[in-house]
Coordinates of C-alpha atoms in Angstrom, one line a residue:
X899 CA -238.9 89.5 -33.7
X900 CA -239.8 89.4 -37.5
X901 CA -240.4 86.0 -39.1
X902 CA -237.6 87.0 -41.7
X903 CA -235.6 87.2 -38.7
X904 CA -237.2 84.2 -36.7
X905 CA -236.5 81.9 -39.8
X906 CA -233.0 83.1 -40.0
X907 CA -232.1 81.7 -36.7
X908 CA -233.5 78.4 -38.1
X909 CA -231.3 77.6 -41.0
X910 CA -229.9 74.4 -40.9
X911 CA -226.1 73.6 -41.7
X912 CA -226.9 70.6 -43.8
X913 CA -229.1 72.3 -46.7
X914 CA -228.7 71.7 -50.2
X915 CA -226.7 75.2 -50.4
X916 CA -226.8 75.2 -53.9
X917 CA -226.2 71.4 -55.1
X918 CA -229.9 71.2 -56.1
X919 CA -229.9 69.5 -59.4
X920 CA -234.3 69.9 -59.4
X921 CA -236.6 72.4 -58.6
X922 CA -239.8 71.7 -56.5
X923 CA -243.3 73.5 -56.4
X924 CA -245.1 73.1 -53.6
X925 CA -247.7 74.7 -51.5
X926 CA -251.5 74.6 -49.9
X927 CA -254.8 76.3 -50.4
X928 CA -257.0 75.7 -47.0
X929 CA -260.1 77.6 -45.9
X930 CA -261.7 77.6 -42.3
X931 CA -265.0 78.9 -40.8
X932 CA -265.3 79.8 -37.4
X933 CA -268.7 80.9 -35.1
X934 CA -266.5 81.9 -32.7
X935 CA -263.3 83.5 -31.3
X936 CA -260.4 80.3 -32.1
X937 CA -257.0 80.0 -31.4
X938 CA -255.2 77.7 -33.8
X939 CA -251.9 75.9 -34.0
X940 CA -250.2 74.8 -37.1
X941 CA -247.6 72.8 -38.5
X942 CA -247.5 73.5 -41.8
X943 CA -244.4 75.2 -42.9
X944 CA -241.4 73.4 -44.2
X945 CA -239.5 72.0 -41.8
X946 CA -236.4 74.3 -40.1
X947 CA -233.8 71.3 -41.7
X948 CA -234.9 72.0 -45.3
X949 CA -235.4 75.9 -45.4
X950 CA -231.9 76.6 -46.6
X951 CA -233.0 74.8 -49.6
X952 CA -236.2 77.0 -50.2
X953 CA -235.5 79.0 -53.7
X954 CA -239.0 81.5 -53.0
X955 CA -241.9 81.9 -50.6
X956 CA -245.1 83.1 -50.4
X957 CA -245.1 83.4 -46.2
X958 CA -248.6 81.8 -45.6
X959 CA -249.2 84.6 -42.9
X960 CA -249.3 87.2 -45.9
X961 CA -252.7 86.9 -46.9
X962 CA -253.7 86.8 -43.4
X963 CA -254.6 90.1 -41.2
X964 CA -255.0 87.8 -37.7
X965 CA -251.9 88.2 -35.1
X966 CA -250.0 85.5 -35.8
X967 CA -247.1 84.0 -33.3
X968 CA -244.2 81.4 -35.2
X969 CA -241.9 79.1 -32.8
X970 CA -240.4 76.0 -32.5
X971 CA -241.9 72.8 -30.8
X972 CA -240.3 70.3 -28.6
X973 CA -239.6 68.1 -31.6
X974 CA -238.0 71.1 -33.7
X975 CA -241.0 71.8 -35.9
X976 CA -242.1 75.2 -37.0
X977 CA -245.5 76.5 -35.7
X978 CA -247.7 79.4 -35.8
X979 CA -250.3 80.7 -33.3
X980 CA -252.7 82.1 -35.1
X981 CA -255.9 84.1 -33.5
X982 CA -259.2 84.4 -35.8
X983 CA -260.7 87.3 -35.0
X984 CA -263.5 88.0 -37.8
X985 CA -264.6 83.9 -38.3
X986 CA -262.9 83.3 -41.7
X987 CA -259.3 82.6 -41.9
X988 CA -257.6 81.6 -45.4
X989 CA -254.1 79.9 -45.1
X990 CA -252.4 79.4 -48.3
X991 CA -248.5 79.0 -49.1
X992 CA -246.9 78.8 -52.5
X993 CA -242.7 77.9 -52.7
X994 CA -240.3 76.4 -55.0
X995 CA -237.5 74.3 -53.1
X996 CA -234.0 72.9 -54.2
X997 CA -233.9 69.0 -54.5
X998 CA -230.6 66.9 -54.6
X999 CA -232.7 64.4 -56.5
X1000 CA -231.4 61.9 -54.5
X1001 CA -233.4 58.9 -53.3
X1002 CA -233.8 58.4 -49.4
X1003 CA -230.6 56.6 -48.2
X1004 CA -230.7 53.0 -48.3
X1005 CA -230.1 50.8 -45.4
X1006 CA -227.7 48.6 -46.7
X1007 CA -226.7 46.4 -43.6
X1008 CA -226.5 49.2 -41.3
X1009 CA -226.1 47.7 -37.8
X1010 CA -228.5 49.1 -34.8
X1011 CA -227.2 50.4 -31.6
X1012 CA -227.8 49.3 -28.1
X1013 CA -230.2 51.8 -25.7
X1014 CA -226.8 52.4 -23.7
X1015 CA -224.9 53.8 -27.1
X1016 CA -227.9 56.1 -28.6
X1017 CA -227.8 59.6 -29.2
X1018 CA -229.8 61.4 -25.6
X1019 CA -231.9 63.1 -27.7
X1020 CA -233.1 60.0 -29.8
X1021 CA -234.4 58.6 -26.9
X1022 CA -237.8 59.8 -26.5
X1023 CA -238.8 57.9 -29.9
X1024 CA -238.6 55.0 -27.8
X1025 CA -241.3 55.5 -25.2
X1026 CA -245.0 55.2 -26.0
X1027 CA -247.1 57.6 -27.1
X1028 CA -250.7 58.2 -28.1
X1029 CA -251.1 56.2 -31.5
X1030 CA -247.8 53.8 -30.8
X1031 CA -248.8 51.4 -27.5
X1032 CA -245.4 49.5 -27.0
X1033 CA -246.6 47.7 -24.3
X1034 CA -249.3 46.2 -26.4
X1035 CA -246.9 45.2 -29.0
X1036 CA -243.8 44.1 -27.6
X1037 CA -244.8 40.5 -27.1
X1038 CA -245.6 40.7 -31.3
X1039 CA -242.3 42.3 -31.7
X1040 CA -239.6 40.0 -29.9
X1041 CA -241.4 36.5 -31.9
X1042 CA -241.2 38.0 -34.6
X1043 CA -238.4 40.2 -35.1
X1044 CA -236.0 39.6 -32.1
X1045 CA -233.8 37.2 -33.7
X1046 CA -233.1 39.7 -36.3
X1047 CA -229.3 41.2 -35.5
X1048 CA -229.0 43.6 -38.6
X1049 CA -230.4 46.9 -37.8
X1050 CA -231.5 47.6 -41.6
X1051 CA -232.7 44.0 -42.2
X1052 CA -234.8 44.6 -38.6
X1053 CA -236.4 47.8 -40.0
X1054 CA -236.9 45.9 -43.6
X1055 CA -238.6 43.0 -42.3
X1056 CA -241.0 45.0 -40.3
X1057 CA -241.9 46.9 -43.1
X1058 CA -242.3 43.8 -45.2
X1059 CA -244.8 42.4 -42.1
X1060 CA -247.1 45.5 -41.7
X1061 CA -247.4 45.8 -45.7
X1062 CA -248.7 42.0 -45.3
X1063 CA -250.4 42.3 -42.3
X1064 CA -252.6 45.7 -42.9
X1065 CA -254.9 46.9 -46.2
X1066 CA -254.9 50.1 -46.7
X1067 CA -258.5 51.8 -45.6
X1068 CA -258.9 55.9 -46.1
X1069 CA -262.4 55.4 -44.3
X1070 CA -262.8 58.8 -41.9
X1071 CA -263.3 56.4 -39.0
X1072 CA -260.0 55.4 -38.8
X1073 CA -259.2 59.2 -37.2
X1074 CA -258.6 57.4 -33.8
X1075 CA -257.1 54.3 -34.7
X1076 CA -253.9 53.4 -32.8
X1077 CA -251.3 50.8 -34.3
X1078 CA -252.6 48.1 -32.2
X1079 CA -256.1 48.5 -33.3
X1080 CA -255.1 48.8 -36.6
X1081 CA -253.0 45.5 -36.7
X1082 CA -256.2 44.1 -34.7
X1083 CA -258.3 45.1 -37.7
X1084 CA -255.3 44.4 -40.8
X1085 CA -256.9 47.5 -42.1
X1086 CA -255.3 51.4 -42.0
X1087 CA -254.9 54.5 -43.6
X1088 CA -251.0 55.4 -44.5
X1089 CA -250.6 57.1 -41.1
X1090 CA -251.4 53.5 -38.8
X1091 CA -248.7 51.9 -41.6
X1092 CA -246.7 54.3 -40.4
X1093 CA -247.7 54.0 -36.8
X1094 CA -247.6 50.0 -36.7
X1095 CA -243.7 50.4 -38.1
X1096 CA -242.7 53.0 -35.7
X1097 CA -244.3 51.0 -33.0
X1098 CA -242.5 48.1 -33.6
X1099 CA -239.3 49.8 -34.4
X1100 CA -239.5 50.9 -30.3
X1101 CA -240.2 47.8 -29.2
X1102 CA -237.0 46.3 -30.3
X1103 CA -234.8 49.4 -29.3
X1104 CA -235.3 50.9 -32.4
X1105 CA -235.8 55.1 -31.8
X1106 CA -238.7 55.8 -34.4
X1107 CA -240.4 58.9 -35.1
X1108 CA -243.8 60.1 -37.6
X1109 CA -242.9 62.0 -40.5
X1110 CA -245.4 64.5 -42.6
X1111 CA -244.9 66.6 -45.2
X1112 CA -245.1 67.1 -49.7
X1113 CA -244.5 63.4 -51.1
X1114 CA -241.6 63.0 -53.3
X1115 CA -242.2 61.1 -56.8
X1116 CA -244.1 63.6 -58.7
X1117 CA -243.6 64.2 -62.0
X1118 CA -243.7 67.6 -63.7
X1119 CA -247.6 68.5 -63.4
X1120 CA -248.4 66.0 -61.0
X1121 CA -249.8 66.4 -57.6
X1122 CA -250.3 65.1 -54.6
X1123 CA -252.0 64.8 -51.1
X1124 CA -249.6 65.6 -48.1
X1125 CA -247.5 62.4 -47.6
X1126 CA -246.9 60.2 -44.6
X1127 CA -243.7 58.2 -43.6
X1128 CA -241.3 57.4 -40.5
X1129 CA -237.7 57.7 -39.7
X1130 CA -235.8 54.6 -38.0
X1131 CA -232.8 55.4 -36.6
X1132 CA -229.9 52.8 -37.5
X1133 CA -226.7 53.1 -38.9
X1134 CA -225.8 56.5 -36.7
X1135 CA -228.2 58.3 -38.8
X1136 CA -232.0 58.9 -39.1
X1137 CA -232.9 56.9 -42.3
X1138 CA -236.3 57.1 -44.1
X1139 CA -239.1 54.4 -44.8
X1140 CA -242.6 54.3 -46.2
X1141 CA -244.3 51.1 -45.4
X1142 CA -246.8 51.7 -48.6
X1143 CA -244.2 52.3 -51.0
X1144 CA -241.1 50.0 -51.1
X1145 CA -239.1 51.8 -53.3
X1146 CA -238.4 55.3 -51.5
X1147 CA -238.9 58.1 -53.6
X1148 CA -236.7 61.6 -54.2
X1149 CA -238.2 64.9 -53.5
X1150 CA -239.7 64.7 -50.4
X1151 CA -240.0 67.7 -48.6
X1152 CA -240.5 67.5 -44.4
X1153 CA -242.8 69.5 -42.7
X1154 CA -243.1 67.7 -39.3
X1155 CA -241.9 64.7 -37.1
X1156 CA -242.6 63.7 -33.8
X1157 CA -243.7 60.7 -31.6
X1158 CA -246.7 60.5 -33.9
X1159 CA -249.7 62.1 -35.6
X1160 CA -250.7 63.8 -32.2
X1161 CA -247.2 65.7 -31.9
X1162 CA -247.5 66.7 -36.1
X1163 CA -251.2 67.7 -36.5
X1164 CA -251.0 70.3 -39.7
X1165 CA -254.2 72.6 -37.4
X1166 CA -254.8 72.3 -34.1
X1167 CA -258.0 74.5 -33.2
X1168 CA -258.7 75.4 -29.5
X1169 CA -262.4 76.2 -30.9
X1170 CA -265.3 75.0 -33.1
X1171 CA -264.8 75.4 -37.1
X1172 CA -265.4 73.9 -40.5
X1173 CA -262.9 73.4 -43.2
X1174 CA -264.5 74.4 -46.3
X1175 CA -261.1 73.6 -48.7
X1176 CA -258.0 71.7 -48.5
X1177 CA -255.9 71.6 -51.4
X1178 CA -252.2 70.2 -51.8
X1179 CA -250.0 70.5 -54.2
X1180 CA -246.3 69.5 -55.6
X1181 CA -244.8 69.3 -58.7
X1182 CA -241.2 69.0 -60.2
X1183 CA -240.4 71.8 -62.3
X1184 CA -238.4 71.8 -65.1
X1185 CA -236.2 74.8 -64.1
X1186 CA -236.3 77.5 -61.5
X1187 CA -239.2 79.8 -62.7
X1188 CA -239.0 83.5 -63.2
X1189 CA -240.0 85.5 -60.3
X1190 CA -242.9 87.0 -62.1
X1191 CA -244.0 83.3 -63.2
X1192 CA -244.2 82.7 -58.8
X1193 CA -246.8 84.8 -58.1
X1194 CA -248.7 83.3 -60.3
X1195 CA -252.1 81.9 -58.6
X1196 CA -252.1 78.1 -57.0
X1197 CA -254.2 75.7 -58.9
X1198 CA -256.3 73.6 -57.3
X1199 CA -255.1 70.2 -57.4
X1200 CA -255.6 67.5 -55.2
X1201 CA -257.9 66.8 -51.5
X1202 CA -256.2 66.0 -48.2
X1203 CA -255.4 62.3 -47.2
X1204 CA -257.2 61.0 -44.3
X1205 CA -255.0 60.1 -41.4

C-alpha cells in the first residue's frame, strides 16, 4: 500500500474541513549517524485526528532512500519503520496546517464519571505505566484531592499543586525520572509536569494520557521546541491541560499520546547512533502560502526540549 493511500484510510471525521480561520507552518530538520545496521521507529508525523486539516506536505520519507514501513500504534499514532542501510539517515518534514484558532476547551464545571460509566477504550489511561506509578501516589492523591466532586475543579487543582510543588529543571539527567521521583525532588522538565498530573488524574478515576506534538502560541516568525501536555478526560470528552502554562494556548498541533513518554518517543532506535541536529519549527502564517513559496528550504530555528 502507498502512504498516499495508507494516510487516506486515516482521515479523521472531525477535521477542520475547511473552517480554518489560520494557517500553520510547521516541520523538523533531524540528522542521525549510525556505525551500524539500525532499525528505527518514529512518531513524528502529525497525528491521524488532525491530517484532514493539513493544507501541504513535504512526506518526511521523501528525502529518504531507506525502506521505510508507516502504521498505526496501539494508541492510534502514526509510525514509520525505517531501516538505515548506508549509516546516515536525514529526516526532515515541512507542512502548513489549518487552525480553527480556537483555544483548548475550557473545563468549566464539567462533572467526572465513575470507572463503571467510562468509555472501554478510555480505560487503559487509568493503569500504571512506566513514568506514572499510581500505586506510589494514590495515598498523595485521595488527601489531597479526594474531597474534590467537580471533575474540572479536580483536574484544576491538581494542576494548580504540581505547578507549586515542582520547578521546572531541563537538566539531561532527568531522562529517567518518573512522576514520583520528580514530586520527591519538586524539580522536572515539562514532561514529569505532565507526568505528575496524569498520574494523579489516575489515581482519582481520572483516564489521563501524555500528549506531544508543535506548541500552539506562536506568533508569526516565532518558533518553538516540540511541546508537551496531557489530556484528562471529564465532561464526556478528552480536554487539554499544560501544567506549565495556565492559560491554554491555540494552535497546537498533536503528533502523539499514550500512557506516557515511553508509548510517544519521537525515535526509537533498535541500534547505536548519534544525533548530530535537531531542529523544530512552527510559526503562524499570515495566509496560506503559494505553492512555490512551500518548497522553500526550512530554517533552522530552535533545539529540542529535554524530556
Amino acid at each position: 500500500m502507498s502512504l498516499a493511500s495508507f494516510f487516506l484510510m486515516t482521515q479523521p471525521d472531525h477535521a477542520v474541513q475547511g473552517k480554518a480561520t489560520m494557517h500553520i507552518r510547521y516541520g523538523f530538520d533531524i540528522e542521525l549517524q549510525f556505525s551500524q545496521l539500525t532499525t528505527l521507529i518514529t512518531v513524528l508525523d502529525v497525528h491521524p485526528s488532525r491530517r484532514g486539516d493539513i493544507v501541504r506536505e513535504q512526506d518526511l520519507s521523501a528525502l529518504s532512500s531507506h525502506p521505510t514501513l508507516a502504521h498505526i500504534d496501539p494508541f492510534g499514532n502514526l509510525c514509520r519503520r525505517i531501516l538505515v542501510e548506508d549509516g546516515f539517515l536525514r529526516l526532515r518534514c515541512d507542512g502548513i496546517i489549518g487552525d480553527d484558532g480556537e483555544d483548548d476547551k475550557a473545563t468549566g464545571r464539567a462533572r467526572g464519571e465513575p470507572v463503571m460509566a467510562l468509555p472501554r477504550e478510555t480505560l487503559i489511561y487509568l493503569q500504571p505505566s512506566r513514568y506514572c506509578e499510581t500505586d506510589l501516589l494514590s495515598e498523595l492523591a485521595g488527601q489531597h484531592f479526594g474531597k474534590i466532586a467537580d471533575g474540572g475543579r479536580k483536574v484544576q487543582a491538581i494542576i494548580d499543586f504540581v505547578q507549586a510543588h515542582l520547578s521546572l529543571d531541563d537538566e539531561p539527567g532527568g531522562a529517567t525520572r518518573s512522576a514520583f521521583h520528580a514530586f520527591e525532588q519538586k524539580a522536572g522538565t515539562s514532561g514529569d509536569h505532565a507526568h505528575l498530573a496524569v498520574t494523579l488524574c489516575r489515581c482519582l478515576g481520572i483516564p489521563a494520557r501524555y500528549c506531544t506534538g508543535y506548541p500552539g502560541g506562536a506568533s508569526d516568525g516565532a518558533a518553538k521546541a516540540f511541546g508537551v501536555w496531557f489530556q484528562a478526560f471529564i465532561g464526556g470528552q478528552w480536554r487539554s491541560f499544560d501544567p506549565l502554562h495556565p492559560q491554554p494556548p491555540s494552535g497546537r498541533i498533536l503528533i502523539g499520546w499514550g500512557r506516557d513518554a515511553a508509548d510517544v518517543a519521537m525515535i526509537r532506535g533498535f541500534g547505536q547512533y548519534d544525533l548530530l541536529k535537531f531542529e523544530v519549527m512552527t510559526a503562524r502564517i499570515p495566509e496560506e502560502p503559494a505553492a512555490g513559496e512551500f518548497t522553500a528550504a526550512l530554517q533552522p530555528v530552535a533545539s529540542p526540549e529535554k524530556r
